[in-house]
GROMACS .gro file of C-alpha atoms in nm:
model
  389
    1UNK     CA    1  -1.323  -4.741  -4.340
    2UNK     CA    2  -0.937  -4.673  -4.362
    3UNK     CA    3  -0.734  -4.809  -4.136
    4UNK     CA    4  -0.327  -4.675  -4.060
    5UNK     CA    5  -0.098  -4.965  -4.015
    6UNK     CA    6   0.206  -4.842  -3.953
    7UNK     CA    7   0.379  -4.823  -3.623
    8UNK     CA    8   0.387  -4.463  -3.474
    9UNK     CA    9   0.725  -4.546  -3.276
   10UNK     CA   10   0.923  -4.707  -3.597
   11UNK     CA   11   1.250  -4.544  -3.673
   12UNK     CA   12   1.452  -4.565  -3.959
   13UNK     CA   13   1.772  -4.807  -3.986
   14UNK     CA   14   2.085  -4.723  -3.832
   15UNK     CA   15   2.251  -4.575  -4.144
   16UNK     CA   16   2.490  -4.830  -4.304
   17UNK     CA   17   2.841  -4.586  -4.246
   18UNK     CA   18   2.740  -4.601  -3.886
   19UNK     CA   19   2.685  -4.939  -3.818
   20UNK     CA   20   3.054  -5.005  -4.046
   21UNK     CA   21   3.190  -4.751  -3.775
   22UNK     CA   22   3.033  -4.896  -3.447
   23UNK     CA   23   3.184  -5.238  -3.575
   24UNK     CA   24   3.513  -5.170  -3.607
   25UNK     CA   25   3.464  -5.017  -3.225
   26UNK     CA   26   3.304  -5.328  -3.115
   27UNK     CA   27   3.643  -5.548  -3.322
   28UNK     CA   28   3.898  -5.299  -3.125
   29UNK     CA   29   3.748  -5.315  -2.785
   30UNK     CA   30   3.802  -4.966  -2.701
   31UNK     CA   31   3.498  -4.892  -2.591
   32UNK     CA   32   3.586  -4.656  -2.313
   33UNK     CA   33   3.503  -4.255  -2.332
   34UNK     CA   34   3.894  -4.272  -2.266
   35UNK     CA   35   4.017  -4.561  -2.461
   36UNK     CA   36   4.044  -4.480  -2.795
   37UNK     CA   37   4.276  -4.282  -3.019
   38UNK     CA   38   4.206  -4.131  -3.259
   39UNK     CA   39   3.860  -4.104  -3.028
   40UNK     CA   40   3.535  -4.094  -3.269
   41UNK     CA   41   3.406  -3.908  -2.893
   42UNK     CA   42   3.637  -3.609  -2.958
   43UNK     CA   43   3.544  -3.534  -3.325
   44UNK     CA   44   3.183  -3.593  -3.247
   45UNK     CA   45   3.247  -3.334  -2.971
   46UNK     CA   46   3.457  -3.095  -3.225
   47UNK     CA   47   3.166  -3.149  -3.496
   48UNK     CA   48   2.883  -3.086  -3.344
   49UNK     CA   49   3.103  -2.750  -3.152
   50UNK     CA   50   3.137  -2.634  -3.545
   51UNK     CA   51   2.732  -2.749  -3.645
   52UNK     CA   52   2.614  -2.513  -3.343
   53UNK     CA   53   2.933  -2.205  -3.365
   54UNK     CA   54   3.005  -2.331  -2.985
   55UNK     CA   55   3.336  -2.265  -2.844
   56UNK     CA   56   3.272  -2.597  -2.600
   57UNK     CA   57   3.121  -2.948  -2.662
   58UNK     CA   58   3.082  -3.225  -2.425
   59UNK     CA   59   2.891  -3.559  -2.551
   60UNK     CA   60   2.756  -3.720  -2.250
   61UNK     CA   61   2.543  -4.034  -2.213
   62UNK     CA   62   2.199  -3.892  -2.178
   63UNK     CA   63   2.018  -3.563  -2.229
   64UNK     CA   64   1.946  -3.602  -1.870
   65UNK     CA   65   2.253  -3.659  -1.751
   66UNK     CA   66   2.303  -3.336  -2.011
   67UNK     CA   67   2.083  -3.128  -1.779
   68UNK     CA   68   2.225  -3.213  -1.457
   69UNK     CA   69   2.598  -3.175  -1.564
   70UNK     CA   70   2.461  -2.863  -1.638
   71UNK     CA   71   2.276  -2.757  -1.316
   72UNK     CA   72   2.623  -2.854  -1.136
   73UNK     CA   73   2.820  -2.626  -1.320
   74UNK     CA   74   2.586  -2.367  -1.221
   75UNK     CA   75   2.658  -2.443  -0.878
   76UNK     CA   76   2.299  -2.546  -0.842
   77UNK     CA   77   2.257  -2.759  -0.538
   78UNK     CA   78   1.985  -2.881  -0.244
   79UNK     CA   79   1.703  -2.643  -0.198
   80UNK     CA   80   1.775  -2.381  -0.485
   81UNK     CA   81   1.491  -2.272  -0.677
   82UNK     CA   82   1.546  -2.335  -1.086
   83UNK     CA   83   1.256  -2.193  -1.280
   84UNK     CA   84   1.149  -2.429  -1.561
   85UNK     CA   85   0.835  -2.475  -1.802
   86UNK     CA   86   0.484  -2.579  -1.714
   87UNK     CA   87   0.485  -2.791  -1.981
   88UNK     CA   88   0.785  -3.020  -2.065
   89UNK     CA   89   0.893  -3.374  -2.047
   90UNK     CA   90   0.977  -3.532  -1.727
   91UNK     CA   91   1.294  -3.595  -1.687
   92UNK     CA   92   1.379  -3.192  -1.701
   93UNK     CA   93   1.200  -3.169  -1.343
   94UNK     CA   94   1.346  -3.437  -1.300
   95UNK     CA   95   1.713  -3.338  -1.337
   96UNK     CA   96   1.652  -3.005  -1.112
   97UNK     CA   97   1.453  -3.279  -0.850
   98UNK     CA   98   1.792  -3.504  -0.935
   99UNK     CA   99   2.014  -3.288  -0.782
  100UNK     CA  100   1.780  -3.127  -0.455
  101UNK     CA  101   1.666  -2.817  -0.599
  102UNK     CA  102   1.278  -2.697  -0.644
  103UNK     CA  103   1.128  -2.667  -0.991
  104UNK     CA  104   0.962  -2.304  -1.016
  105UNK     CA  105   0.740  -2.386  -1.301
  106UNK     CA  106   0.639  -2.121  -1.517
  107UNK     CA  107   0.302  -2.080  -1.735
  108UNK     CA  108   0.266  -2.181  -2.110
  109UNK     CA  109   0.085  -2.042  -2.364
  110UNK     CA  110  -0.120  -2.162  -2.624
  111UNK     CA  111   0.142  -2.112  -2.872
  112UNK     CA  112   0.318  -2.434  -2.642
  113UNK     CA  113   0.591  -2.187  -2.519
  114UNK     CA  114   0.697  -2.020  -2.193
  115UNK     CA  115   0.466  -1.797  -2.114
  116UNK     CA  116   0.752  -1.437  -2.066
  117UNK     CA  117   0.508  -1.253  -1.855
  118UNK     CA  118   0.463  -1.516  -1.631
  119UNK     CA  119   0.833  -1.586  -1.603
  120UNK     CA  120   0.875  -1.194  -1.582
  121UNK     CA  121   0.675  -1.229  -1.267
  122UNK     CA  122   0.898  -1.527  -1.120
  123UNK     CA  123   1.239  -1.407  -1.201
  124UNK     CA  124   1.314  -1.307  -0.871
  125UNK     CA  125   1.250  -1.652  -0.755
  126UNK     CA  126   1.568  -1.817  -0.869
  127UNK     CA  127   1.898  -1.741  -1.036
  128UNK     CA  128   1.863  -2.007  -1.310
  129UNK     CA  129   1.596  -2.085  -1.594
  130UNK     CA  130   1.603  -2.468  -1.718
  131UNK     CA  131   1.418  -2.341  -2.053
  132UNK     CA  132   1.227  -2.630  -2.245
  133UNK     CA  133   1.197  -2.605  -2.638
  134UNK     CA  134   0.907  -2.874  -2.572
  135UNK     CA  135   0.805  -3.072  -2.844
  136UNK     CA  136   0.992  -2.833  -3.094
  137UNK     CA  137   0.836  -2.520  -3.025
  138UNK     CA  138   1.101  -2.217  -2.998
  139UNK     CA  139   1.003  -1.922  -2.736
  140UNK     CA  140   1.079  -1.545  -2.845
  141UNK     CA  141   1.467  -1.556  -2.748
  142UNK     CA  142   1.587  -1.190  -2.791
  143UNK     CA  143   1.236  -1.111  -2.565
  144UNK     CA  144   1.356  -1.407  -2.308
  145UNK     CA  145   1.714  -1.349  -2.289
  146UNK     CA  146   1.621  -0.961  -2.216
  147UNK     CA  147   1.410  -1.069  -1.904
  148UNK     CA  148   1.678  -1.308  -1.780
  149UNK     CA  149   1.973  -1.087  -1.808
  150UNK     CA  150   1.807  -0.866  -1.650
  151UNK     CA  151   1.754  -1.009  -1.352
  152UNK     CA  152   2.063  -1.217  -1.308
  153UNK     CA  153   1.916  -1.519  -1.455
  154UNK     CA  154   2.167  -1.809  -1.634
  155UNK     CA  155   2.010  -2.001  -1.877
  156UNK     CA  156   2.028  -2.386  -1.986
  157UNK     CA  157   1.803  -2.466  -2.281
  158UNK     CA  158   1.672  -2.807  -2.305
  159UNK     CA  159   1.704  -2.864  -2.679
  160UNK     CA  160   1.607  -3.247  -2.729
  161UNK     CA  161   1.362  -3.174  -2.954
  162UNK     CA  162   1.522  -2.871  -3.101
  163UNK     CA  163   1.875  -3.037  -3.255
  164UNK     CA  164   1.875  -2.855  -3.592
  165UNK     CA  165   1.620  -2.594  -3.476
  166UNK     CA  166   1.684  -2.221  -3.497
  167UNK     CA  167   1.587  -1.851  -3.346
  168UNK     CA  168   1.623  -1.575  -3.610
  169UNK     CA  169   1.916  -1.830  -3.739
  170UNK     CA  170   2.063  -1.837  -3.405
  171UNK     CA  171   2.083  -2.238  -3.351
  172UNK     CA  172   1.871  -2.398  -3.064
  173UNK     CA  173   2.109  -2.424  -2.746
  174UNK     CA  174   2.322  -2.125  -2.824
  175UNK     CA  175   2.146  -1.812  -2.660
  176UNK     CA  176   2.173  -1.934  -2.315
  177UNK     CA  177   2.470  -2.013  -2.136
  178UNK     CA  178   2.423  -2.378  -2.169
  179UNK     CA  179   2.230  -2.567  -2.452
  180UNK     CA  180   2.171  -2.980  -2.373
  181UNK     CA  181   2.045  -3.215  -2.663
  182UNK     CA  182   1.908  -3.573  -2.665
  183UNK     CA  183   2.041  -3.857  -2.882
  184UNK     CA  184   1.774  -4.090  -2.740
  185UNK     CA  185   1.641  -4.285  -3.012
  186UNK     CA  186   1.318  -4.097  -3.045
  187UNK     CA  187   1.506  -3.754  -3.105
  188UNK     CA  188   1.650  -3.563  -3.408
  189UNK     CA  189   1.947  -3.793  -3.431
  190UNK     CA  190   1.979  -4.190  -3.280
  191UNK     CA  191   2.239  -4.403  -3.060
  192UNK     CA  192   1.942  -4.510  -2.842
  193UNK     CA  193   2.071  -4.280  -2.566
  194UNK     CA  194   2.315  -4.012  -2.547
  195UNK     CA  195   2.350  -3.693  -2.476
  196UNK     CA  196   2.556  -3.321  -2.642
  197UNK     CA  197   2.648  -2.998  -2.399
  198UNK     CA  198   2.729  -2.674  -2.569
  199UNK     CA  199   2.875  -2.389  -2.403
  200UNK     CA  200   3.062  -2.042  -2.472
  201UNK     CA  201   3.192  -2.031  -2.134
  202UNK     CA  202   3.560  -2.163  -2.089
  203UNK     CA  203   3.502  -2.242  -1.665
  204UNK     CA  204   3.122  -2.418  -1.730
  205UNK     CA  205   3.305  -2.640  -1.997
  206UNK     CA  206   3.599  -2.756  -1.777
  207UNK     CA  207   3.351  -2.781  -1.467
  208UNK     CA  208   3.099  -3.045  -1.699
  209UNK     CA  209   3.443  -3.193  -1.824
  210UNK     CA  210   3.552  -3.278  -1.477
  211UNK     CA  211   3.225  -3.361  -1.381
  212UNK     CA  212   3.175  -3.629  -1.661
  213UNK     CA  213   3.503  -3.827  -1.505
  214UNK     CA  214   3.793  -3.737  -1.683
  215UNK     CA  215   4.025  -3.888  -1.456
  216UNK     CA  216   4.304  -3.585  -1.554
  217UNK     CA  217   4.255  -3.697  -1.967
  218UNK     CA  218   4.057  -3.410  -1.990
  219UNK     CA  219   4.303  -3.238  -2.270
  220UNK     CA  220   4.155  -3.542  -2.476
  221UNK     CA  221   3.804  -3.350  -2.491
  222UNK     CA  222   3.767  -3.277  -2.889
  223UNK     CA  223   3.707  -2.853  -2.737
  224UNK     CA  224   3.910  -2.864  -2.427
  225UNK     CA  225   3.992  -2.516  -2.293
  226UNK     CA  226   4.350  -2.432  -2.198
  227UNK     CA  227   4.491  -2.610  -1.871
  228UNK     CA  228   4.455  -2.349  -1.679
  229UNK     CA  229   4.119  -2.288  -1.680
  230UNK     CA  230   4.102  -2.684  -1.520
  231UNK     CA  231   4.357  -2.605  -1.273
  232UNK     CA  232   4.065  -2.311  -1.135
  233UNK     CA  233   3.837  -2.657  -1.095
  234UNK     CA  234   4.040  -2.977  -1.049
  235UNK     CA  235   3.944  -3.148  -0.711
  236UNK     CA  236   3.660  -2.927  -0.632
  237UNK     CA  237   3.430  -3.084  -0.910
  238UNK     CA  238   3.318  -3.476  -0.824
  239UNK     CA  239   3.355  -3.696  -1.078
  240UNK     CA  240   3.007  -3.812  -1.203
  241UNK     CA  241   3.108  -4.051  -1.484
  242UNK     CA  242   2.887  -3.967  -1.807
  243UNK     CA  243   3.138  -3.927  -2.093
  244UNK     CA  244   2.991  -4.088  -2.382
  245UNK     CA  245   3.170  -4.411  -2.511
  246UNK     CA  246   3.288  -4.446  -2.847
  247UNK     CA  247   3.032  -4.691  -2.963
  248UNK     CA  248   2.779  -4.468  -2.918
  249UNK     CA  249   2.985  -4.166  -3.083
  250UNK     CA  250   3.078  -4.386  -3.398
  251UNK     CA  251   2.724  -4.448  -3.461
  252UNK     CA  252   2.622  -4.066  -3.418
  253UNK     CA  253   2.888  -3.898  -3.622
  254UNK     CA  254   2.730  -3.984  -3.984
  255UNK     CA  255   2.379  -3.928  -3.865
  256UNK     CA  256   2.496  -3.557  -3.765
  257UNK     CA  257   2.690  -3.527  -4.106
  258UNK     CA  258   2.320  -3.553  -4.264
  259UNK     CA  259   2.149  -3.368  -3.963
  260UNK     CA  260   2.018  -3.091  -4.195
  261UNK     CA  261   1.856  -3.306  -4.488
  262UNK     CA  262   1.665  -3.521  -4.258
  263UNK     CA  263   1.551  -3.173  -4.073
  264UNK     CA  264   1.393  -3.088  -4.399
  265UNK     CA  265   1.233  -3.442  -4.437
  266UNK     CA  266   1.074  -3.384  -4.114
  267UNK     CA  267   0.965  -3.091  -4.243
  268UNK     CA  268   0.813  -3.227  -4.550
  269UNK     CA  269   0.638  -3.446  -4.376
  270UNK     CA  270   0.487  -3.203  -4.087
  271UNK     CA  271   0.374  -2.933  -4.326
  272UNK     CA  272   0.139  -3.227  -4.538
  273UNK     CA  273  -0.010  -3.329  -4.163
  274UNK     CA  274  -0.033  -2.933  -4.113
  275UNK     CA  275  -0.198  -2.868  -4.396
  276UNK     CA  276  -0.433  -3.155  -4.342
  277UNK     CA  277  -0.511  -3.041  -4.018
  278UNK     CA  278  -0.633  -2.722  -4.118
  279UNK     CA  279  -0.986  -2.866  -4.202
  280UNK     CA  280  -1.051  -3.094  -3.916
  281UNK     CA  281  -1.337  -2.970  -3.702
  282UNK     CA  282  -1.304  -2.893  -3.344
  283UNK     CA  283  -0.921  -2.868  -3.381
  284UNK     CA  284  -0.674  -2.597  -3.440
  285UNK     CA  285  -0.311  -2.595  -3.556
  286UNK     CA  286  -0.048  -2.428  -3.390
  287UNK     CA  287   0.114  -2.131  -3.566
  288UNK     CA  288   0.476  -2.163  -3.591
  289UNK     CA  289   0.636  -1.794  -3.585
  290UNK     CA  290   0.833  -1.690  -3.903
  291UNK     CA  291   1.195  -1.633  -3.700
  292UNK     CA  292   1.181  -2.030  -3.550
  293UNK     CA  293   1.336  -2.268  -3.833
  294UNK     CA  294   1.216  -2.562  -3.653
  295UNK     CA  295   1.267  -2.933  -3.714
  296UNK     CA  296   0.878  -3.071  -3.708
  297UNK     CA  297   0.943  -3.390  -3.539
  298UNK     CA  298   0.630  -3.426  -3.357
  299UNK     CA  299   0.289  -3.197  -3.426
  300UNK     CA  300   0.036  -3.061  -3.179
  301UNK     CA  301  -0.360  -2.971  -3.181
  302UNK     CA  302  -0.545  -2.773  -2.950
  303UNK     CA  303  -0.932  -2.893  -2.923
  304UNK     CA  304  -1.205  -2.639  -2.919
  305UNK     CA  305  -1.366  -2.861  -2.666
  306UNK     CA  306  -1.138  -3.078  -2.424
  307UNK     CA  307  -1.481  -3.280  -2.268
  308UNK     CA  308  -1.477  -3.426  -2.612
  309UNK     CA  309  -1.123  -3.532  -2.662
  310UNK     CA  310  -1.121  -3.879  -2.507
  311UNK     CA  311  -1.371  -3.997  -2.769
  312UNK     CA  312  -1.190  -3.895  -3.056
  313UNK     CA  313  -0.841  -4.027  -2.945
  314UNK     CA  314  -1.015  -4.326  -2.854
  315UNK     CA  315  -1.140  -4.332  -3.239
  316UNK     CA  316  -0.833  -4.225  -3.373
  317UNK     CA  317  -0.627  -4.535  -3.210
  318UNK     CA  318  -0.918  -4.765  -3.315
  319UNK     CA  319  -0.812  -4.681  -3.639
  320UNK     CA  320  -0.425  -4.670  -3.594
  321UNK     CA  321  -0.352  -4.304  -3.562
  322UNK     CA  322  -0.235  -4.297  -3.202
  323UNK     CA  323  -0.311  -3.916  -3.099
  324UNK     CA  324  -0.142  -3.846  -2.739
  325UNK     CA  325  -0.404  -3.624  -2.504
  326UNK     CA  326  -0.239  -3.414  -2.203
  327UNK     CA  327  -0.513  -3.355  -2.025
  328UNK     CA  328  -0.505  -3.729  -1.944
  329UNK     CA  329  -0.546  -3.822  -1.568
  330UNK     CA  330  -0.286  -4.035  -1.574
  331UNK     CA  331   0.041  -3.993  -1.785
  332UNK     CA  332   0.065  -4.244  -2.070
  333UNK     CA  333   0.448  -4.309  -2.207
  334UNK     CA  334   0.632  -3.992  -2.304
  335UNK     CA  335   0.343  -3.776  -2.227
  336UNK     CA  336   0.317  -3.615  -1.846
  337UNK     CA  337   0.161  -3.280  -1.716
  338UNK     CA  338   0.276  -3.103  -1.379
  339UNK     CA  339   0.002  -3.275  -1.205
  340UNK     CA  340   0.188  -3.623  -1.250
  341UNK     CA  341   0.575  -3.530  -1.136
  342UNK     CA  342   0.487  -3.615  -0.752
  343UNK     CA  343   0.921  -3.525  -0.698
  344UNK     CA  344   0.805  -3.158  -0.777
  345UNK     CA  345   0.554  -2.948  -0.539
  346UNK     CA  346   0.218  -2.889  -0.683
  347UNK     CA  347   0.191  -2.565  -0.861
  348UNK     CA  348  -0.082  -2.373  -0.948
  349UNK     CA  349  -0.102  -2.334  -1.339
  350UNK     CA  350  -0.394  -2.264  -1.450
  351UNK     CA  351  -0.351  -2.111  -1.790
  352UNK     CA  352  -0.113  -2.388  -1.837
  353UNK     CA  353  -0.390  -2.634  -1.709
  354UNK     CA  354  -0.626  -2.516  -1.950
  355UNK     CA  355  -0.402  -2.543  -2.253
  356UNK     CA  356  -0.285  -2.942  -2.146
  357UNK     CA  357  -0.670  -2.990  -2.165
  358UNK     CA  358  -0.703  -2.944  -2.487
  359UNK     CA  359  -0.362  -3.078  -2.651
  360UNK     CA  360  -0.308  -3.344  -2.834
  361UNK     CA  361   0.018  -3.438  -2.967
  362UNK     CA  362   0.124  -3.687  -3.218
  363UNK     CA  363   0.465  -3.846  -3.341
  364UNK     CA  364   0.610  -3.828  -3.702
  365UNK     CA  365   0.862  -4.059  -3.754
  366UNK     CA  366   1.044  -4.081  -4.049
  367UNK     CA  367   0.963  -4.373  -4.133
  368UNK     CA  368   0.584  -4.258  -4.294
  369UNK     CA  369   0.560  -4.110  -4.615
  370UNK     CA  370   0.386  -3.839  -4.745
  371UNK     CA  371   0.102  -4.088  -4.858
  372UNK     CA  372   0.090  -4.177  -4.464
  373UNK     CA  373   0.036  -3.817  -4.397
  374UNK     CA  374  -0.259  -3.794  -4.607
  375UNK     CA  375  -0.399  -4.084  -4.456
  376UNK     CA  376  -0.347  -3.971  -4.126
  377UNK     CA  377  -0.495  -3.632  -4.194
  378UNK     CA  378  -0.813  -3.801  -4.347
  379UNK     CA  379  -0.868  -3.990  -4.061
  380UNK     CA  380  -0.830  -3.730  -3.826
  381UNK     CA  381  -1.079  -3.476  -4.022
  382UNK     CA  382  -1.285  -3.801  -4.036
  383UNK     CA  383  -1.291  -3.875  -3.659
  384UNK     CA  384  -1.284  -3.519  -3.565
  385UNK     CA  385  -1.590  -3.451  -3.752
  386UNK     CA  386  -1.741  -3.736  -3.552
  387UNK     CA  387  -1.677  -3.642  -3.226
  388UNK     CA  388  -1.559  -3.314  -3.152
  389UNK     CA  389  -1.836  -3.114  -3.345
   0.00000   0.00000   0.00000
């Protein structure tokens, strides 16, 4: 019986023009977001404006810290409602719970996606939308930005899994007024943590810019609007220190140079575990819609029968493919469902519910090959066949 040896949480190396960069950071000493000129934080700020057709780029030290630089330019504060989905990683809860105000959490469908007439029906609860691209998947945007400006509603996309990812060839993080990425190591590009904020809007830039502590160097910002559009904000935004250091900006700048070819390798490598998939009993592939260009980082199943899932993830892992259930009672690593954020008051979600129950998500680092695929599909069907039929 075949056995998959690899490690599901492997990354590639650090590429070799990054690591040359972060030394000669470490051999100056000017580590500081502030401390360095030229600063590798600025161009990594004024490439990644040009990758996305932003006017505005902040890099930032986490995606979290992303999402609540965010929520305070918003003016979000104690007690305001954000609306947010069902279904998403912790920490984006967490950043509305971060700063006092009350997730509104919002159904998902089986297509892993915001459920729109469900958020229809909750946009007069709050004023802003913290909009998940979870694992990847890409919501109807045109159909979603018609219901929120509609009804008054600003949104901030969470795009950490969605760096590279596009809507009708929009790019992830650009039809809302606020896109955040991750750079945490298990994301789309790597400096173990980090964070990128785009933005259109001249005021929400210098308000995150502020925020971030710029101690008055803001004009230093690689997308920096005019003074005057700071002098509106100085000394009524605190200073929340999250700037990204230049370390951490050497070592991203290459890896976003080649942001597009290793999209495509991710791709390569989902479409051979899709197509794989397609057999297994008892489990069904999502369908990805022809306007998303996504960036397949991760892949999902939905179970015909969720009683049976434990079992066959059980099976799986006994044999090294390590299949993620979130129907769990308990939340394992990066997987969580509502039921688990105890900072957030219970909901009831019960379309959303009955999707987690029969999902199953797995990594796909680029470190396998397409040979690994195979196996992993094999094994899968194999299992599958075993104990979900």
């Amino acid at each position: 019986m075949e056995t998959f040896a690899k490690p599901f949480t492997r990354q590639e190396p650090i590429p070799e023009e990054a690591i040359a960069a972060a030394v000669n950071v470490l051999r100056s000493g000017a580590l500081h977001r502030y401390g360095a000129s030229p600063s590798r934080v600025s161009a990594l700020e004024e490439v990644f404006a040009a990758q996305t057709g932003a006017a505005h780029a902040l890099a930032v030290a986490s995606g979290g810290y992303a999402m609540g630089c965010a929520l305070r330019a918003l003016g979000v504060g104690p007690g305001d409602p954000v609306l947010t989905n069902g279904w998403t990683l912790a920490p984006v809860p967490g950043a509305i719970a971060a700063v006092g105000a009350r997730p509104v959490l919002v159904e998902v469908t089986e297509d892993l996606v915001i459920d729109l007439d469900d958020l229809a029906a909750k946009a007069d609860r709050a004023k802003v939308l913290m909009l998940s691209h979870m694992r990847g998947h890409i919501a109807d945007m045109p159909a979603l930005m018609a219901i929120c400006d509609a009804h008054g509603i600003a949104v901030i996309e969470d795009c950490a899994h969605t760096m590279g990812a596009a809507w009708e060839g929009r790019p992830s993080g650009r039809w809302g007024a606020i896109g955040c990425f991750s750079c945490q190591t298990y994301k789309h590009v790597n400096s173990g943590e980090g964070g990128l904020i785009v933005t259109d809007d001249a005021d929400l830039a210098a308000k995150m810019i502020l925020l971030s502590g710029s101690y008055m160097l803001y004009p230093r910002n690689g997308t920096a609007p005019p003074d005057e559009v700071f002098a509106r904000h100085k000394g009524m935004m605190p200073n929340v220190s999250g700037r990204m250091d230049e370390l951490r900006a050497a070592i991203l700048l290459p890896q976003l140079r080649d942001l597009a070819t290793q999209a495509e390798r991710w791709n390569d490598r989902y479409r051979a575990l899709e197509a794989g998939f397609r057999d297994a009993p008892g489990l069904s592939v999502i369908p990805r819609p022809q306007a998303e260009a996504y960036v397949g980082s991760s892949i999902q199943l939905l179970a015909d029968d969720p009683a049976r899932l434990p079992a066959f993830v059980e099976a799986c892992g006994a044999r090294g493919v390590e299949w993620k259930w979130f129907g769990a009672k308990q939340a394992a690593g990066f997987t969580s469902a509502h039921r688990h954020w105890e900072y957030v008051e219970a909901q009831a979600l019960p379309r959303t519910d009955a999707v987690l129950a029969r999902l199953i998500d797995l990594r796909v680092p680029l470190t396998f090959d397409l040979a690994d695929c195979a196996m992993i599909a094999r094994i899968t069907g194999e299992e599958a066949a075993r104990h979900l039929v």
